[in-house]
Coordinates of C-alpha atoms in Angstrom, one line a residue:
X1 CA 0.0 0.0 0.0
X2 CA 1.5 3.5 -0.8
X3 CA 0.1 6.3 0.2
X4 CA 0.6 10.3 -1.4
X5 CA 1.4 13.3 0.9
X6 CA 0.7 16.8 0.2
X7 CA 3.4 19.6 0.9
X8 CA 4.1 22.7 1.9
X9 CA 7.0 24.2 0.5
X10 CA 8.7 26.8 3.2
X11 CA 11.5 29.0 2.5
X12 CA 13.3 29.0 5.1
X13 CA 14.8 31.5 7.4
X14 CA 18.4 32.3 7.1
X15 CA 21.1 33.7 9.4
X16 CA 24.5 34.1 10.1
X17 CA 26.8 33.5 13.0
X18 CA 30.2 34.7 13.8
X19 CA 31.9 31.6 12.9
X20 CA 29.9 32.1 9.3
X21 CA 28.1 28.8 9.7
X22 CA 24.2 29.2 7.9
X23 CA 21.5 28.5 10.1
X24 CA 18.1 27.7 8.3
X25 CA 14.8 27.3 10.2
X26 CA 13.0 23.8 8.8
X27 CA 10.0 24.3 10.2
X28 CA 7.8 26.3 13.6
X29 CA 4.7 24.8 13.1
X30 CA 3.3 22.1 15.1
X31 CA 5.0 22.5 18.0
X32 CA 8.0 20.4 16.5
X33 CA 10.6 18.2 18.9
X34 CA 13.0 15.4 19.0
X35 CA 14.4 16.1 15.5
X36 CA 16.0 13.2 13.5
X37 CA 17.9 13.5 9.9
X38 CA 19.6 11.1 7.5
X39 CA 21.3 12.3 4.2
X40 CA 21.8 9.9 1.5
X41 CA 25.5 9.0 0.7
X42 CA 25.0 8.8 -2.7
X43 CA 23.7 12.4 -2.7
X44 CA 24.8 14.5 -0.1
X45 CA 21.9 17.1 -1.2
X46 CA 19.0 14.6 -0.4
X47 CA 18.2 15.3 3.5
X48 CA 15.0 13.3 5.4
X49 CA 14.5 14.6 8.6
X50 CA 11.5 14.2 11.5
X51 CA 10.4 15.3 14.5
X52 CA 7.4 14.6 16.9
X53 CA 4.8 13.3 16.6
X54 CA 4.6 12.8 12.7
X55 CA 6.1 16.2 11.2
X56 CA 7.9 15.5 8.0
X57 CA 10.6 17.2 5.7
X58 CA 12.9 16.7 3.2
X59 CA 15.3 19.2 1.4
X60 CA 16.9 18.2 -2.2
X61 CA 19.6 21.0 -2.1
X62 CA 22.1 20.0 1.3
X63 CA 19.4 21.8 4.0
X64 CA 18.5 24.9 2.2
X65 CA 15.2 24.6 1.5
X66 CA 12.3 22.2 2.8
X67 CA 9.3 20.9 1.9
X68 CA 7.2 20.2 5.1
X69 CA 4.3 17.4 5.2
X70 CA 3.5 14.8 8.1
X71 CA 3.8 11.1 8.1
X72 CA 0.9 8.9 8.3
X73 CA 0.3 4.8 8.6
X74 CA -3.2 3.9 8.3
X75 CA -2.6 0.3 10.1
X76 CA -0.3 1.4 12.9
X77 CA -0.4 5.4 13.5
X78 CA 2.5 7.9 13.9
X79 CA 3.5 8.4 17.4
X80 CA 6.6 10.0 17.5
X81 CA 10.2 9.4 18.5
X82 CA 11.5 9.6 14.9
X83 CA 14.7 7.4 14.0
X84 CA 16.2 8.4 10.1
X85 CA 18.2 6.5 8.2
X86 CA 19.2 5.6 4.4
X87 CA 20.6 2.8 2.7
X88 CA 22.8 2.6 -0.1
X89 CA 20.4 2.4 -2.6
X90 CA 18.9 6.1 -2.0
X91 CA 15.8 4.3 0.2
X92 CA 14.7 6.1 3.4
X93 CA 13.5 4.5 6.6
X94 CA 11.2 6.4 9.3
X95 CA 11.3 4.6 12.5
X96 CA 8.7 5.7 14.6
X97 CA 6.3 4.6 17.9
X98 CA 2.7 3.7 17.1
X99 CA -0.8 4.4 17.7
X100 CA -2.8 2.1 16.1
X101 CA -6.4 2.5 15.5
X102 CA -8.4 0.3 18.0
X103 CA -8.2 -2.5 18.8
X104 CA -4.5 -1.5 19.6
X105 CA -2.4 -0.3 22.4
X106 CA -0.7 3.1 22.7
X107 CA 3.6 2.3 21.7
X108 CA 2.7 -1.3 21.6
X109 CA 5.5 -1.7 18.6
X110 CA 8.4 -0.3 16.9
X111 CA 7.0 1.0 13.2
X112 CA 9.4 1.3 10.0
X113 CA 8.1 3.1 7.2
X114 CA 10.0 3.6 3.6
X115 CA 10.5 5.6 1.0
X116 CA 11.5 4.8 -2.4
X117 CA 11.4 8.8 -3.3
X118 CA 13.3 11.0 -1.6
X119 CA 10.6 11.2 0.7
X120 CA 7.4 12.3 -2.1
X121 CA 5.6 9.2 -0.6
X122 CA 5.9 6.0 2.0
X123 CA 4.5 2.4 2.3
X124 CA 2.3 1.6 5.4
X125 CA 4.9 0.2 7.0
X126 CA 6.4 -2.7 9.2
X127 CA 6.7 -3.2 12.7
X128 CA 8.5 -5.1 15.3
X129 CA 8.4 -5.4 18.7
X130 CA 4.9 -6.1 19.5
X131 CA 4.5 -7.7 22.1
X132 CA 0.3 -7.7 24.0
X133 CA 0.4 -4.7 26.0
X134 CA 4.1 -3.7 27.3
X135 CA 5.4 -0.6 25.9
X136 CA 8.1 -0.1 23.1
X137 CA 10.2 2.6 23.3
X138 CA 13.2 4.7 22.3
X139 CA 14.4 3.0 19.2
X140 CA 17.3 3.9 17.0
X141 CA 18.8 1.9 13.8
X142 CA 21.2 1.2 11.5
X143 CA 22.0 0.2 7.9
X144 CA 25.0 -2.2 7.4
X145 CA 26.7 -2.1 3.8
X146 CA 28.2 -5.6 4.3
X147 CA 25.2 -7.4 4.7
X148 CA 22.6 -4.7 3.5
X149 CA 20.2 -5.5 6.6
X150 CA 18.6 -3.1 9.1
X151 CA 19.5 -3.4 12.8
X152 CA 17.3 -2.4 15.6
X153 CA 17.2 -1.7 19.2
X154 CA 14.9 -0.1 21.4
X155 CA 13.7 -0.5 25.4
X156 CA 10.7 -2.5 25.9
X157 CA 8.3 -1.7 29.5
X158 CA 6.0 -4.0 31.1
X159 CA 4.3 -1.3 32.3
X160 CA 5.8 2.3 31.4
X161 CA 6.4 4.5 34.2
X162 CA 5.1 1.5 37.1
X163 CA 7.3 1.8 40.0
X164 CA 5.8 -1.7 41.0
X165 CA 8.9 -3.9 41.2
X166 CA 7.9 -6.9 39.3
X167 CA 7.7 -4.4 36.2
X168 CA 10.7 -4.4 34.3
X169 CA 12.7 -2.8 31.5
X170 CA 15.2 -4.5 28.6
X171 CA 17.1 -3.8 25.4
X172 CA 15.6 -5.3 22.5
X173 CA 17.3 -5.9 19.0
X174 CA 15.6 -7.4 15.8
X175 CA 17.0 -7.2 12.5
X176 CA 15.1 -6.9 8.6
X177 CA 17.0 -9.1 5.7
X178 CA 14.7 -7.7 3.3
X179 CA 15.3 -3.5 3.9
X180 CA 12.1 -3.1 5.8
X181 CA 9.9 -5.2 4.8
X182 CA 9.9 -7.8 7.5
X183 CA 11.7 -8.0 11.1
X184 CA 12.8 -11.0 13.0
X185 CA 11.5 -11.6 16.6
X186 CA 13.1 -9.4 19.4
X187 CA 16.6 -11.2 21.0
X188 CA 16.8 -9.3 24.6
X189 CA 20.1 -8.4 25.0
X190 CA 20.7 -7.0 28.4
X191 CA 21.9 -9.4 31.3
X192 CA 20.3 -6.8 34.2
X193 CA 17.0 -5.6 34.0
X194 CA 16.4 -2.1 35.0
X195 CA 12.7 -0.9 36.5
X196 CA 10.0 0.7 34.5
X197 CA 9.8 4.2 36.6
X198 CA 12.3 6.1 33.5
X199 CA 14.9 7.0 35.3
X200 CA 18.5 6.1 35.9
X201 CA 18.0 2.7 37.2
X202 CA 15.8 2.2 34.0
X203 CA 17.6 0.6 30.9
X204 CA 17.6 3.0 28.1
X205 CA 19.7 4.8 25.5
X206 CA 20.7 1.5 22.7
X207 CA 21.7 3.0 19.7
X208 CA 23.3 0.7 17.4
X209 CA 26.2 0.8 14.7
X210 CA 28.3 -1.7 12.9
X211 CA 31.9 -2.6 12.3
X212 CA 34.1 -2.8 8.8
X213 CA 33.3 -6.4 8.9
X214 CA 29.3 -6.6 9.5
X215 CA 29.7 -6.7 13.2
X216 CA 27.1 -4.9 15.3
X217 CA 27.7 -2.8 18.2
X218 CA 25.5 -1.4 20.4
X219 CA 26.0 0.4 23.8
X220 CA 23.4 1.3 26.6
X221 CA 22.6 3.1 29.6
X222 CA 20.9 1.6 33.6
X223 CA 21.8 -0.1 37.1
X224 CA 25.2 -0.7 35.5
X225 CA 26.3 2.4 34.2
X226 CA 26.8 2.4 30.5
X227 CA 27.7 -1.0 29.1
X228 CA 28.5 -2.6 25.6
X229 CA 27.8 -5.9 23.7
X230 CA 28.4 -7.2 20.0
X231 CA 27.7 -9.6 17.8
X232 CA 30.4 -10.9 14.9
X233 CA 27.5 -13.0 13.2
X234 CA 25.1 -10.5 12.1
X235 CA 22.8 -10.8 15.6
X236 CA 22.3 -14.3 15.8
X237 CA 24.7 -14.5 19.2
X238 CA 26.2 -12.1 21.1
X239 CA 28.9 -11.6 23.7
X240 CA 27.5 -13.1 27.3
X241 CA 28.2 -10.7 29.3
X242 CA 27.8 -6.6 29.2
X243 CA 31.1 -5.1 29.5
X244 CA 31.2 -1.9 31.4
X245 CA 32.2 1.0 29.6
X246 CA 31.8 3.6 32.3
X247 CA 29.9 4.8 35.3
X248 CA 27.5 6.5 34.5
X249 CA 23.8 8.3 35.8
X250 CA 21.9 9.2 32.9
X251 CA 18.4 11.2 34.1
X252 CA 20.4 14.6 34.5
X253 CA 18.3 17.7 35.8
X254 CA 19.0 20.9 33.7
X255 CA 17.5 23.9 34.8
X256 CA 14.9 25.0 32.7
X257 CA 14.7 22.1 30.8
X258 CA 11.5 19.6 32.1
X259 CA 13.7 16.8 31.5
X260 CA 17.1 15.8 30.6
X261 CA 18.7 12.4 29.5
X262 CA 22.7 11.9 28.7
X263 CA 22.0 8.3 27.1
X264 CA 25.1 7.0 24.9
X265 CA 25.3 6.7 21.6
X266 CA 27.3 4.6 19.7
X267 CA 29.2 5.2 16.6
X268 CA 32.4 3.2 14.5
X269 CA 34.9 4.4 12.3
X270 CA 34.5 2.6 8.5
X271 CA 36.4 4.7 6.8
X272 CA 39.7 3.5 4.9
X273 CA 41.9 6.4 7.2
X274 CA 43.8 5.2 10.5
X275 CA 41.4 4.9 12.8
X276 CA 39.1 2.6 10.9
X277 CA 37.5 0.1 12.9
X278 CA 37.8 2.2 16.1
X279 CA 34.0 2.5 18.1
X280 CA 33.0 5.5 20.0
X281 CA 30.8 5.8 22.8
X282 CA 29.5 9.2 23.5
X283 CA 27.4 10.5 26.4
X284 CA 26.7 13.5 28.8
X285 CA 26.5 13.6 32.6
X286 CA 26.7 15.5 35.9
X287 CA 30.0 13.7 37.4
X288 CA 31.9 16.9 37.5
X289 CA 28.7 18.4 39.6
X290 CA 25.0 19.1 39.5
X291 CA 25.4 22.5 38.1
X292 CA 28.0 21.1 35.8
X293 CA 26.7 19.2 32.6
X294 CA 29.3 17.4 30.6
X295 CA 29.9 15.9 27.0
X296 CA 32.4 12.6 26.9
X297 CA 33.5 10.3 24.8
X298 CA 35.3 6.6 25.1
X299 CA 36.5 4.6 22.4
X300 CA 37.9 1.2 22.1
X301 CA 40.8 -0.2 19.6
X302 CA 40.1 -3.6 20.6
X303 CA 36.0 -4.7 19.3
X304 CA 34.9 -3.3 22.7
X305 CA 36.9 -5.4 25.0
X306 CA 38.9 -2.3 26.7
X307 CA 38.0 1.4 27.0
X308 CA 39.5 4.6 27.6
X309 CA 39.1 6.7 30.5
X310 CA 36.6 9.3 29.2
X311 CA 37.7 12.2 27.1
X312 CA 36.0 15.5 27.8
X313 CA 34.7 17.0 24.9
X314 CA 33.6 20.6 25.5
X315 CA 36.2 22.7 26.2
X316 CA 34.5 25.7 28.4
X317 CA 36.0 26.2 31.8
X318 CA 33.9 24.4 34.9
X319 CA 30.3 25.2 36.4
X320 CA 28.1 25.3 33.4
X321 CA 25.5 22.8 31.1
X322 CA 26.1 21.2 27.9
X323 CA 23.7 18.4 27.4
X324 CA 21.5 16.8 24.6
X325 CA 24.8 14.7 23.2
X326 CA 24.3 13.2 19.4
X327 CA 27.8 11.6 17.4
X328 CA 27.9 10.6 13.6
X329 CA 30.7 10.2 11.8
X330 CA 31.7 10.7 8.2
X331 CA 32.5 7.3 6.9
X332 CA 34.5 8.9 4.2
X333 CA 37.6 10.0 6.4
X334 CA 36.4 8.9 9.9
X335 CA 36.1 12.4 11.3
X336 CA 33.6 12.5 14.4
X337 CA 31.0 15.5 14.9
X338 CA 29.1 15.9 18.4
X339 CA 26.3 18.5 18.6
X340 CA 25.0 19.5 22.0
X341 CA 23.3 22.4 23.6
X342 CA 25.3 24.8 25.4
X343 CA 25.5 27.3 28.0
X344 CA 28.9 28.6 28.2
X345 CA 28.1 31.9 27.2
X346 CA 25.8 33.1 29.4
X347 CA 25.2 33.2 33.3
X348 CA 21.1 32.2 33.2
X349 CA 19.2 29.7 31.5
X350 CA 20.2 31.3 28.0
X351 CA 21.3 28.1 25.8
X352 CA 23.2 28.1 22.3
X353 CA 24.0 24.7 20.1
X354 CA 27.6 23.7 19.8
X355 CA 29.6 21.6 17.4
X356 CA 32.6 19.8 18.2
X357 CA 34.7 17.8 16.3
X358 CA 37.6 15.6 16.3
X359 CA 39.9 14.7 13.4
X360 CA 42.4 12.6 14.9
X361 CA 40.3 9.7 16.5
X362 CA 38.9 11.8 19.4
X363 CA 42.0 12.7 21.4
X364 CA 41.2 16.2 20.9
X365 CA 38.0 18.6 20.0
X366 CA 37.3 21.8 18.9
X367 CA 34.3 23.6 19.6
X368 CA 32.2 25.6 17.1
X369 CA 28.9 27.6 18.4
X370 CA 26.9 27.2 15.4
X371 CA 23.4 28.4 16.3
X372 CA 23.0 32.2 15.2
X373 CA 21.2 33.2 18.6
X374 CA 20.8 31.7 21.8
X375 CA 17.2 30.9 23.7
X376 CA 15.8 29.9 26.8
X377 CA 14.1 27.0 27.3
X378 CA 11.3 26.9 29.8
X379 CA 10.2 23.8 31.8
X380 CA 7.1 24.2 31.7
X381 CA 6.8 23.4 28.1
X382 CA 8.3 19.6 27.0
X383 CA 11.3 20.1 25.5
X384 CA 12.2 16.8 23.8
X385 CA 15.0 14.1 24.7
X386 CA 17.6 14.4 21.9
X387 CA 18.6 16.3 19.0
X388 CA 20.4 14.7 16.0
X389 CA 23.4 15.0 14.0
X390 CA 24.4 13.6 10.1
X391 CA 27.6 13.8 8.3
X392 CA 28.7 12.4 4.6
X393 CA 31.9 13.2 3.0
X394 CA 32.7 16.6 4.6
X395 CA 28.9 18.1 4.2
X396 CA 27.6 18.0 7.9
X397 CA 24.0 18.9 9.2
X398 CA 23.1 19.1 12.9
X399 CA 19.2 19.3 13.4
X400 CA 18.1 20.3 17.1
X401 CA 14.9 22.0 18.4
X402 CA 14.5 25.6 20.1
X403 CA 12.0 27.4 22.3
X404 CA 11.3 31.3 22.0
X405 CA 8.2 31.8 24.6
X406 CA 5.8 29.7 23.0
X407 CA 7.3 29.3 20.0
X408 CA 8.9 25.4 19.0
X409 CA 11.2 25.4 16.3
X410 CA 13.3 23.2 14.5
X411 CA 17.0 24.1 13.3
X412 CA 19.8 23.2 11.0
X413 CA 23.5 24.6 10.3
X414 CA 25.1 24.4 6.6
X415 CA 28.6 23.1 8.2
X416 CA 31.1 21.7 5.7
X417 CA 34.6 20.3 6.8
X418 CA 36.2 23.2 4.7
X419 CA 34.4 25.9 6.4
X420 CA 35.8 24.3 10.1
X421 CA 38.5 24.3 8.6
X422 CA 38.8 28.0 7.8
X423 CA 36.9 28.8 10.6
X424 CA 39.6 27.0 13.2
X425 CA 42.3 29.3 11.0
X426 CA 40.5 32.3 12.4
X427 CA 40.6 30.8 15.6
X428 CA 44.3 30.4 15.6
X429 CA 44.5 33.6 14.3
X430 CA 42.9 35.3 17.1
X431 CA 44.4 33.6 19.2
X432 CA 47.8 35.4 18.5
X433 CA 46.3 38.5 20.1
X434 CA 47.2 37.4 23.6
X435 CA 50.4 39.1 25.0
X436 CA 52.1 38.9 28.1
X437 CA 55.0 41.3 28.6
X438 CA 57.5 41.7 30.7
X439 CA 58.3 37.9 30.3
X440 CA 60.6 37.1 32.8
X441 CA 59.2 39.6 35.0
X442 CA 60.0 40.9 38.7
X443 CA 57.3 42.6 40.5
X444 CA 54.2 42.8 37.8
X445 CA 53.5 41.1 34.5
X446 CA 50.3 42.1 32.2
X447 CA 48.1 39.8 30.4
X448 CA 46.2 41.6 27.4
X449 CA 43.9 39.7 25.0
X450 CA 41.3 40.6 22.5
X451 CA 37.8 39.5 22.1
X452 CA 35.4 39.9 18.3
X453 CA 32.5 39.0 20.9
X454 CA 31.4 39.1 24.5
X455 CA 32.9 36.1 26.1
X456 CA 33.7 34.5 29.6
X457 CA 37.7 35.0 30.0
X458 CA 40.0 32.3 32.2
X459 CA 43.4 33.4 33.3
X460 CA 45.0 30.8 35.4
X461 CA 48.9 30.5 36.6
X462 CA 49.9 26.6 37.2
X463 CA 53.0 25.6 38.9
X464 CA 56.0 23.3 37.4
X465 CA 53.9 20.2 38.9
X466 CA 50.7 21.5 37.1
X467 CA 48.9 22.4 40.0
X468 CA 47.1 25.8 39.7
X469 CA 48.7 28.2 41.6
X470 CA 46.7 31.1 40.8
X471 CA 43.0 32.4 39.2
X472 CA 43.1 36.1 38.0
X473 CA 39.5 36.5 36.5
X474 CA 37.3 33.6 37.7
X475 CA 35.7 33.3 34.1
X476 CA 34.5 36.5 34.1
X477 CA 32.5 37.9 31.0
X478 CA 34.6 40.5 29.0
X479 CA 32.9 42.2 26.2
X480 CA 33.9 42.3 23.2
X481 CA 37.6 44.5 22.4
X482 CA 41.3 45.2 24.1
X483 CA 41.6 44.3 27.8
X484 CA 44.8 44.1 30.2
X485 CA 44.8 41.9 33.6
X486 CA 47.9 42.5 36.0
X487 CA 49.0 40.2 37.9
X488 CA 51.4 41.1 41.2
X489 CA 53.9 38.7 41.3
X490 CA 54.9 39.1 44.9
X491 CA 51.8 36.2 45.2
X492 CA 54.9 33.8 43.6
X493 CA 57.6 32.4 44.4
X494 CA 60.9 32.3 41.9
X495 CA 60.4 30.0 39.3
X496 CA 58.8 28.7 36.2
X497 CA 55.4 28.6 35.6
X498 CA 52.5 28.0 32.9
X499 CA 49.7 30.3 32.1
X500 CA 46.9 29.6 30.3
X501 CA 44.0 32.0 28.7
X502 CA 41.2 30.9 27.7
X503 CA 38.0 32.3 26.2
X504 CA 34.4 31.1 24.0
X505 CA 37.2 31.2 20.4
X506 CA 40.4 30.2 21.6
X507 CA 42.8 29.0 24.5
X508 CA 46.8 29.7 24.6
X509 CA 49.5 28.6 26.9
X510 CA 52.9 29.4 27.3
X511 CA 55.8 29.3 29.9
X512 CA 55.9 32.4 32.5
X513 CA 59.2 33.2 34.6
X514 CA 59.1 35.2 37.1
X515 CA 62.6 36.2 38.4
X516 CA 62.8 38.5 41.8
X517 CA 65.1 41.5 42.2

């Protein structure tokens, strides 16, 4: 059965930021949230993307313009959570919760709908996952070249939100041979169950990818912290037991935002450059502090038998939020993109959306605010759990959601590899207008720096062994122009030291020596 939408073609809004990085709203109608988007690697212009409950668009020039419609399924209903992805023969998939007509039950399966198109119509769609009346939930998917089938995990609920403790929660996986057409029956994967309340004890967060050989990965978040399994024969067994990737507590509270999650997702490189093979687990949480949201990464060398201690990947100084993690990768040179909403910048509930992105395997990051102009989110309106990243041989398009008063909107960013690129030039560039003269110095030394924007400023004096020694601004906000900090250096003893400046576009270090009369 196919069925024809009708569209409504929007031209979008456009604006600039400072890094020159397009934003473009997709869509305000609706009251739009948890955005999704897939671009098809054959095409890097073609762009699907969702958001709740049933909103639709596509774009067929890289983001810049959108037709808008809404998805329908006359056997199973549209209920939200959208999951995008493409395969490599230029077909969509739209994962989404259901709500059937009656007799049916409200998220009683995981529904896959395809297009054929570019998005100008959909089948019915298939489902998986049903199961009487417990609750599917929270899936996510992905398409494996080596084999050509679809992968699929999601949470299943006896009883959504029960606190009774016989009601459980697990990971579920199911796979289609047939691009969509059919699914197999659900293998659980999880070895502890977590409860059915939604919070931090319950198992959530599976997101699955696969390996240069057709292995599947998948990592999720519960009572054990985050933990990882794979298969290496295309689902039929998997590893016994869940190997711990981190600690982890993943129901974060944000203020104003009515709920926040910091579930993992999982992501490898397939790319032919050095790091191919290498997975990546990425996630957010509050281990540095309450009022401290944090993006971080692990990756393993190894098929997810070790881990590495978790890499931080925004690069603000402490004490404020970035949450609402999403990784892809571009399988065309292995470079990794994060997108996540950040607070940096501002000393309230004001929020922007960040980039960061890693070209050497994730030992370092730079950051990139790419939203034009910062809002605040208000918890009294539902805000949505995720936002949503894609990336194909250096074209990259974050998709995320934003509230002005009682306005929801969906967002995306024309980012390409070479405008990073020449953005981090002007990076380093600015940076050079730090100074710090005399250098040795006796009794003062002066720091000056430059700023194109208002931006929170760290000055900080660290001994030989590292350990900081001295704070001269405690992050405070500098607006924009020429400033100069002195620093008495009867606060230090004789010796050599390292400074560091930091700000929103750049940090610099260098050796200081102070030398008394």
């Amino acid at each position: 059965m196919r069925t024809t939408y009708i569209f409504i073609i929007i031209f979008s809004s456009y604006f600039f930021n400072s890094l020159a990085q397009q934003n473009i709203m997709i869509s305000n109608t609706g009251l739009p949230a948890e955005p999704s988007i897939a671009i098809n690697p054959n095409n890097t212009n073609q762009l699907i993307a969702g958001a709740n409950i049933n909103k639709l668009y596509r774009s067929n020039d890289g983001g810049q313009t959108w037709t808008i419609g809404t998805l329908s399924s006359a056997s199973y209903g549209v209920w939200g959570d959208p999951t995008i992805i493409c395969d490599n023969n230029n077909n969509f998939y739209y994962f989404h919760l259901s709500n059937p007509p009656a007799p049916g039950n409200w998220i009683d399966r995981i529904v896959c709908q395809k297009t054929t198109n570019q998005g100008v119509t959909w089948n019915d769609g298939s489902y998986a996952g049903l199961n009487g009346t417990k609750a599917q939930d929270k899936q996510w998917a992905v398409f494996d070249n080596v084999s050509s089938n679809i992968y699929l995990t999601w949470t299943e609920f006896d009883a959504y939100g029960s606190s009774n403790t016989s009601d459980k929660s697990r990971i579920l996986f199911s796979k289609s041979t047939d691009r969509g057409i059919t699914w197999t029956a659900p293998t659980k994967l999880n070895n502890t169950d977590g409860d059915c309340v939604d919070s931090s004890q319950t198992v959530e967060g599976a997101v699955p990818t696969v390996g240069p050989n057709g292995e599947i990965y998948v990592s999720w978040t519960g009572p054990n912290g985050i933990v990882f399994k794979k298969s290496t024969n295309q689902g039929t067994t998997w590893t016994a037991n869940e190997i711990l990737v981190n600690n982890h507590t993943w129901d974060l509270t944000v203020p104003g935002v009515d709920r926040c999650n910091g579930f993992p997702v999982t992501g490898c490189d397939l790319s032919n450059g050095p790091n191919r093979g290498t997975i990546y687990i990425n996630w957010s949480d509050q281990r540095n502090g309450t009022n401290d949201t944090d993006i971080f990464l692990s990756k393993s060398t190894d098929q997810g038998v070790t881990w590495s201690a978790p890499i931080k990947v925004n690069n603000d100084s402490p004490g404020k939020h970035q949450f609402l993690n999403w990784m892809a990768i571009d399988q065309t040179n292995g470079y990794i993109y994060i997108v996540f909403y950040d607070r940096r910048n501002h000393n309230d509930n004001k929020t922007d959306v960040y980039l960061a992105y890693s070209t050497d395997g994730g030992n370092t990051f730079t950051n990139t605010k790419i939203s034009a102009t910062p809002f605040t989110p208000t918890s009294t309106t539902f805000f949505g759990d995720y936002l949503n990243i894609t990336a194909h041989n250096g074209v990259i398009r974050p998709i995320w959601g934003r509230q002005d008063g009682s306005v929801k909107s969906i967002w995306t960013a024309l980012v390409s590899q070479s405008t990073l690129a020449t953005t981090n030039f002007e990076i380093e560039e600015s940076s050079s207008s730090i100074t710090n003269y005399p250098n040795p110095s006796s009794d003062e030394t002066y720091f000056g720096f430059k700023l194109y924007k208002d931006s929170p400023v760290s000055i900080k004096i660290y001994d030989i062994n590292g350990k900081e020694v001295l704070d001269l601004t405690n992050n405070k906000t500098y607006e924009s122009g020429k400033h100069v900090i002195t620093m008495n250096n009867q606060q230090l003893s004789e010796g050599t030291y390292t400074y560091v400046i930091k700000s929103s576009y750049y940090t610099k270090s260098k050796k200081l020596i102070i030398k008394k009369n």
